[in-house]
Amino acid sequence: MSSRAPEDKTRSHDWLTQGLAHVWLPYAQMKTAAAPLPVSRTDGCRITLADGRELIDGIASWWTACHGYNHPHIRQAVERQLAIMPHVMFGGLAHEPALSLARRLAALLPGDLDRVFFSESGSVSVEVAMKMAVQFWVNQSQPKRRKFIAFRNGYHGDTTGAMAVCDPEEGMHALFRGLLPEHVIVDLPRDEESTAAFDQALEHHAAGLAGIIVEPLVQGAGGMKFHAPAVLQRLRQAADRYDLLLIFDEIFTGFGRTGTMFACQAADVVPDIITLSKALSGGTLPLAGTVARRKVFDAFWSDDPKKALMHGPTYMGNPLACAAANASLDLFEQEPRLQQVKAISEQMAQELAACRSLPGVTDVRVQGAIGVVELERIDSCDHLTARFVEEGVFIRPFGNIVYLTPAFTISESEVGQLTGAIRKVLG
Ligand SMILES: Cc1ncc(COP(=O)(O)O)c(C=O)c1O
């Protein structure tokens, strides 16, 4: 009998092996990638595997689960919302979870960043930011301003608009030539030479530019590369000088990850548009927001329907996700998250420092609750991940880095187990 017979599928309890034949996994060469670890539950900073093993999570599910998994306050809020209204469309209808969340985000963000456009993923929130920026100029009769300055090592998502402002290598611009629009991609202006090159690019392209897009303080998926707040101040000055919109992609850095609630606050810079996702819902449900300053919103405010922002994802402002996000904001208000980030930061800095003397290690750096050990190269990330699992931790290296982005609620001893595993495995 064929193993694909429908009755086989429904009767089988072997969801992993049978399901794997039908799923396409992220960022994976499906032929050679190690099989994913089957997870049966999550709790706090722990992942329980189907065979009963428990791992301490060093990544917090791509740095979303900032309060740990299954936090009772978020769970209860989502359960309450589920009983009332799991979803209703946002077109023509409004609901309390989304409108309260918009009001709370506006109050939390600096300056007049006070108009929130909801979507369901980071990449889409970047698409929305880019559309807002281009149409901001179109609405003011400057339709030629359509390009962005973006930065090497940057990462803004996997949809085509966002990909086009990623690092050209990581975004695989060559592979998708013809599909991706061309933008101006330069080094971050972090020293004299790169600042001169940045200024030159601005001078040369200014007439066709809509804005500048950057991940403030930490370029995450492009290699966990840090830069000083002064770089962001330089970008603000450049944006003001050439009348460009400054977009901060805080999908990774937002909600405490770098040490302040938002990375822009460390530089005392207010961007014109900010994108938020990941920890926005406390890692519970997919949600993103693109938040615009008043002057951006005002450029769309008109009697002319053509000046409206034509975007509207089906699950925009999903009530369950917004309920989770409101509960997550409660936790930031009620619990000492930023102090926890500071303590994690100090502990990681102290305990990862010993990695500097390990073979192949080229750099160790910590910013907020982000700890990075950079190596000359990693021959097999799958092999390293498997070694970490043997040590009872989930750490997933990429490129040439091993990194930690744990939940802010992680205990001192759990951080110790993560850093200890890194020292042991790399040693
Ligand atoms: C800075 C940044 N922007 C955008 C994205 C894309 O978000 P998503 O994967 O939710 O589309 C990511 C994801 O890692 C990110 O780190």
XYZ file of C-alpha atoms and ligand atoms in Angstrom:
443
model
C 0.000 0.000 0.000
C 1.260 3.466 -0.817
C 2.536 5.382 2.198
C 0.710 8.395 0.749
C -2.763 6.889 1.069
C -4.992 9.414 2.859
C -6.082 6.928 5.551
C -2.388 6.422 6.391
C -1.913 10.150 6.899
C -4.846 10.582 9.230
C -4.015 7.495 11.307
C -0.350 8.207 11.674
C 1.063 9.708 14.828
C 4.456 10.163 13.273
C 3.890 13.821 12.425
C 7.573 14.590 12.019
C 8.687 12.098 9.414
C 5.417 12.135 7.515
C 5.033 15.896 7.656
C 8.636 16.669 6.762
C 8.038 15.264 3.302
C 5.531 18.070 2.729
C 7.034 21.132 4.324
C 9.579 23.580 2.893
C 11.771 24.930 5.697
C 13.246 28.443 6.040
C 16.754 29.249 4.833
C 17.460 25.553 4.266
C 18.979 23.468 1.524
C 16.330 20.819 1.991
C 18.543 18.022 0.688
C 21.415 18.503 3.107
C 20.051 20.465 6.074
C 19.857 18.742 9.441
C 16.303 17.740 10.330
C 14.612 20.249 12.650
C 14.238 19.306 16.303
C 10.698 18.183 17.137
C 9.322 20.428 19.903
C 6.427 19.390 22.103
C 6.117 22.476 24.313
C 7.686 25.734 25.424
C 7.696 27.379 28.813
C 9.643 30.394 30.092
C 13.138 30.054 28.619
C 12.781 26.331 28.003
C 12.022 24.291 24.906
C 10.871 20.706 25.555
C 11.631 18.273 22.758
C 9.331 15.437 21.747
C 11.662 12.922 23.410
C 11.396 14.781 26.716
C 14.758 16.580 26.616
C 14.657 20.177 27.771
C 16.795 22.913 26.200
C 17.530 26.388 27.509
C 16.648 28.739 24.682
C 19.389 31.204 23.749
C 17.534 32.766 20.804
C 13.965 33.398 22.069
C 12.531 32.364 18.695
C 14.341 34.850 16.511
C 14.349 37.307 19.452
C 10.589 37.621 19.736
C 9.778 35.968 23.091
C 11.149 38.744 25.295
C 9.079 37.731 28.359
C 9.748 34.004 27.848
C 7.282 31.579 26.313
C 3.676 31.170 27.463
C 3.798 34.098 29.865
C 0.558 33.746 31.873
C -0.360 37.432 31.514
C -0.128 37.290 27.702
C -1.765 33.871 27.548
C -4.739 35.027 29.593
C -5.156 38.165 27.463
C -5.131 36.090 24.268
C -7.526 33.514 25.726
C -9.943 36.286 26.780
C -9.770 37.818 23.311
C -10.194 34.418 21.631
C -13.491 33.926 23.426
C -14.797 37.327 22.314
C -13.451 37.957 18.822
C -10.430 36.161 17.344
C -10.525 38.239 14.200
C -12.495 40.877 12.397
C -11.396 42.790 9.318
C -9.866 46.231 9.886
C -11.418 47.732 6.757
C -14.479 49.708 7.793
C -14.443 48.179 11.305
C -12.439 49.007 14.417
C -11.810 47.240 17.701
C -10.446 48.045 21.113
C -7.261 45.900 21.079
C -5.848 47.575 17.939
C -6.906 51.122 18.796
C -5.618 50.868 22.365
C -2.366 49.430 21.079
C -1.950 52.259 18.556
C -2.556 54.836 21.291
C -0.092 53.127 23.642
C 2.636 52.820 20.990
C 2.219 56.496 20.105
C 2.645 57.395 23.779
C 5.713 55.178 24.132
C 7.580 56.254 21.011
C 9.620 59.473 21.039
C 8.570 62.725 19.370
C 5.481 62.816 17.189
C 5.734 59.234 15.919
C 2.045 58.792 16.498
C 0.280 57.152 13.553
C 0.417 53.339 13.453
C -0.261 51.228 10.367
C -0.622 47.550 11.380
C 0.486 44.520 9.388
C 1.464 40.943 10.193
C 5.183 40.626 9.574
C 8.340 42.652 9.798
C 8.976 42.458 6.066
C 5.534 43.822 5.273
C 5.962 46.670 7.758
C 9.133 47.596 5.842
C 7.244 47.451 2.533
C 4.661 49.789 4.046
C 7.384 52.162 5.290
C 8.915 52.291 1.815
C 5.543 52.879 0.163
C 4.784 55.630 2.685
C 8.109 57.310 1.955
C 7.750 57.186 -1.835
C 4.156 58.371 -1.782
C 5.026 61.091 0.723
C 6.964 62.662 -2.151
C 4.448 61.766 -4.878
C 1.722 63.475 -2.848
C 3.899 66.577 -2.779
C 4.449 66.530 -6.547
C 7.953 65.070 -6.382
C 7.394 61.701 -8.095
C 11.048 61.185 -8.989
C 12.072 60.583 -5.372
C 11.720 56.792 -5.327
C 15.032 55.360 -4.195
C 16.535 54.705 -0.777
C 19.977 54.842 0.704
C 20.526 51.597 2.614
C 23.583 49.945 4.134
C 25.920 47.019 3.651
C 25.239 44.259 6.225
C 21.669 45.544 6.521
C 18.701 43.206 6.645
C 15.096 44.341 6.329
C 13.188 41.228 5.319
C 12.567 38.740 2.537
C 9.798 40.334 0.482
C 11.018 41.949 -2.721
C 10.805 45.594 -1.659
C 12.573 44.865 1.624
C 15.122 42.551 -0.016
C 16.153 45.352 -2.335
C 17.388 47.408 0.641
C 19.255 44.476 2.233
C 22.973 43.905 1.870
C 23.410 42.973 -1.811
C 25.165 39.670 -0.985
C 22.768 38.572 1.742
C 19.778 39.854 -0.215
C 21.128 37.976 -3.240
C 20.528 40.978 -5.471
C 22.368 39.378 -8.392
C 20.153 36.283 -8.281
C 17.021 38.410 -8.415
C 18.174 40.974 -10.937
C 15.162 42.356 -12.766
C 12.850 41.622 -9.847
C 14.501 43.951 -7.349
C 14.515 47.703 -7.807
C 17.960 49.240 -7.480
C 18.743 51.402 -4.502
C 21.916 53.058 -3.288
C 23.746 50.721 -0.918
C 26.784 52.063 0.938
C 28.744 51.484 4.140
C 27.376 52.996 7.337
C 29.081 56.362 7.916
C 31.045 55.199 10.935
C 34.464 56.760 10.248
C 36.002 59.490 8.123
C 36.347 57.394 4.985
C 32.860 55.858 5.068
C 31.331 59.222 5.974
C 32.990 60.808 2.945
C 31.665 58.010 0.695
C 28.195 58.359 2.227
C 28.218 62.141 1.684
C 29.300 61.621 -1.911
C 26.487 59.118 -2.546
C 23.987 61.550 -1.062
C 25.265 64.421 -3.175
C 25.152 62.320 -6.320
C 21.723 60.687 -5.813
C 19.841 63.273 -3.707
C 17.326 64.292 -6.369
C 16.077 60.702 -6.765
C 16.051 59.730 -3.084
C 12.947 59.255 -0.954
C 14.756 58.328 2.233
C 17.373 56.499 4.247
C 16.642 53.137 5.865
C 18.727 51.636 8.660
C 18.607 49.186 11.556
C 19.616 51.463 14.431
C 22.560 50.405 16.654
C 22.601 46.750 15.596
C 22.483 45.250 12.128
C 20.968 41.929 13.181
C 20.530 39.198 10.596
C 23.352 40.734 8.531
C 25.892 39.632 11.154
C 24.982 41.240 14.511
C 27.170 44.239 13.730
C 27.044 47.159 16.145
C 27.499 50.873 15.525
C 27.641 53.922 17.750
C 24.681 56.246 18.407
C 26.725 58.990 16.687
C 26.169 57.180 13.369
C 22.421 57.629 13.787
C 22.874 61.305 14.592
C 24.918 61.614 11.391
C 22.075 59.986 9.443
C 19.531 62.363 10.986
C 21.680 65.350 10.026
C 22.096 64.020 6.487
C 18.350 63.391 6.154
C 17.643 66.943 7.318
C 20.293 68.415 5.031
C 18.924 66.698 1.907
C 15.286 66.684 2.998
C 14.988 62.868 3.101
C 12.770 60.688 5.245
C 14.706 58.720 7.845
C 13.358 55.202 8.440
C 14.506 53.199 11.458
C 13.825 49.493 11.191
C 13.476 48.558 14.874
C 12.025 45.126 14.189
C 15.033 43.570 15.929
C 16.136 46.401 18.205
C 12.742 47.593 19.494
C 11.297 46.718 22.910
C 14.419 46.763 25.023
C 16.727 44.466 23.091
C 19.611 46.945 22.868
C 19.192 48.356 26.386
C 16.705 51.195 25.868
C 13.052 50.654 24.981
C 13.870 51.681 21.394
C 17.364 51.959 19.942
C 16.626 55.445 18.603
C 16.393 56.684 22.207
C 20.044 55.827 22.841
C 20.969 58.294 20.095
C 18.280 60.805 20.970
C 17.166 60.717 17.349
C 13.550 60.697 16.190
C 13.197 58.966 12.820
C 10.377 59.942 10.454
C 9.093 56.378 10.202
C 9.786 53.411 12.478
C 9.009 49.738 11.874
C 8.188 47.390 14.754
C 7.479 43.654 14.938
C 9.082 40.590 16.617
C 8.816 41.410 20.363
C 5.811 43.671 19.711
C 3.468 40.779 20.564
C 5.879 39.301 23.117
C 6.623 36.538 20.631
C 3.113 35.138 20.794
C 1.402 36.028 17.517
C 2.472 37.627 14.236
C 2.111 41.402 14.338
C 3.939 44.436 12.975
C 3.496 48.178 12.887
C 4.812 50.993 10.727
C 4.652 54.206 12.720
C 4.827 57.592 11.015
C 5.515 61.060 12.309
C 2.861 63.693 11.890
C 4.498 65.348 8.894
C 4.465 62.020 7.022
C 0.811 61.388 7.841
C -0.083 64.976 6.927
C 1.205 64.440 3.380
C -1.563 61.840 2.918
C -4.316 63.941 4.580
C -6.359 65.306 1.692
C -9.741 65.482 -0.034
C -8.106 63.692 -2.938
C -8.626 59.888 -2.718
C -5.489 59.367 -4.806
C -3.430 60.670 -1.917
C -4.503 57.791 0.366
C -2.103 55.009 1.344
C -3.313 52.012 -0.649
C -2.348 49.107 1.544
C -4.394 46.767 3.741
C -3.254 43.268 4.726
C -6.154 40.872 5.358
C -5.132 40.149 8.957
C -4.149 43.746 9.666
C -4.605 44.618 13.346
C -5.678 41.071 14.230
C -7.381 41.350 17.653
C -5.619 38.299 19.126
C -2.192 39.643 18.146
C -3.066 43.139 19.413
C -4.328 41.682 22.709
C -0.980 39.887 23.047
C 0.874 43.132 22.278
C -1.149 45.115 24.823
C -0.392 42.445 27.431
C 3.285 42.591 26.456
C 3.292 46.376 26.990
C 1.656 45.810 30.412
C 4.601 43.599 31.311
C 7.104 46.266 30.227
C 5.231 48.678 32.505
C 4.858 46.328 35.466
C 8.112 44.374 35.472
C 11.702 45.636 35.428
C 12.528 44.519 31.873
C 15.195 47.139 31.096
C 16.964 46.374 34.373
C 16.865 42.691 33.442
C 18.406 43.545 30.064
C 21.193 45.435 31.845
C 21.899 42.491 34.157
C 21.918 40.013 31.225
C 24.211 42.362 29.333
C 26.729 42.603 32.164
C 26.690 38.866 32.762
C 27.126 38.017 29.071
C 29.962 40.548 28.720
C 31.764 39.030 31.682
C 31.197 35.387 30.814
C 31.709 35.580 27.047
C 34.958 37.562 27.454
C 36.813 34.274 28.015
C 35.906 33.287 24.422
C 38.389 35.894 23.158
C 41.260 33.490 23.754
C 39.580 30.513 22.061
C 40.914 29.286 18.715
C 39.335 31.001 15.680
C 37.498 33.657 17.694
C 37.957 37.102 16.139
C 35.591 39.202 18.258
C 33.308 39.109 21.264
C 30.734 41.875 21.643
C 27.667 42.588 23.719
C 24.984 45.248 23.311
C 21.961 45.056 25.611
C 20.667 41.497 25.629
C 22.615 40.573 22.481
C 25.814 38.587 22.936
C 27.986 37.765 19.941
C 31.045 35.581 19.456
C 32.439 36.040 15.960
C 34.720 33.411 14.442
C 37.049 33.385 11.453
C 34.614 30.915 9.935
C 32.132 28.231 10.885
C 32.440 25.126 8.742
C 29.097 23.641 9.728
C 26.444 25.590 11.615
C 24.337 22.394 11.790
C 27.181 20.585 13.526
C 27.631 23.405 16.050
C 23.892 23.535 16.729
C 23.903 19.781 17.386
C 26.816 20.179 19.811
C 24.899 22.893 21.667
C 21.879 20.587 21.923
C 24.130 17.954 23.509
C 24.981 20.611 26.100
C 21.279 21.224 26.784
C 20.939 24.594 25.040
C 19.357 25.859 21.828
C 21.801 28.170 20.067
C 21.684 28.512 16.294
C 24.820 30.032 14.748
C 24.724 31.616 11.301
C 27.406 32.912 8.949
C 30.481 33.156 11.136
C 28.800 34.061 14.404
C 27.440 32.371 17.490
C 24.977 34.655 19.238
C 22.592 34.888 22.159
C 19.341 36.874 22.235
C 17.600 35.300 25.224
C 14.306 36.227 26.840
C 14.715 39.111 29.306
C 13.184 36.927 32.025
C 16.006 34.374 31.806
C 17.634 33.546 35.157
C 21.262 34.182 36.025
C 21.979 30.456 36.124
C 20.350 29.907 32.722
C 22.490 32.682 31.192
C 25.456 30.957 32.828
C 24.501 27.668 31.175
C 24.250 29.359 27.758
C 27.604 31.136 28.017
C 29.184 28.019 29.548
C 27.977 25.917 26.608
C 29.461 28.432 24.141
C 32.824 28.382 25.928
C 32.815 24.570 26.059
C 31.695 23.938 22.471
C 33.988 26.546 20.886
C 36.876 25.506 23.106
C 15.672 44.288 11.290
C 14.701 43.357 10.652
N 13.863 43.824 9.725
C 12.950 43.035 9.121
C 12.867 41.696 9.430
C 11.848 40.845 8.742
O 10.844 40.473 9.622
P 9.886 39.225 9.292
O 10.746 38.015 9.328
O 8.865 39.261 10.387
O 9.291 39.476 7.965
C 13.752 41.165 10.371
C 13.728 39.735 10.680
O 14.660 39.165 11.203
C 14.685 42.011 11.006
O 15.547 41.551 11.928
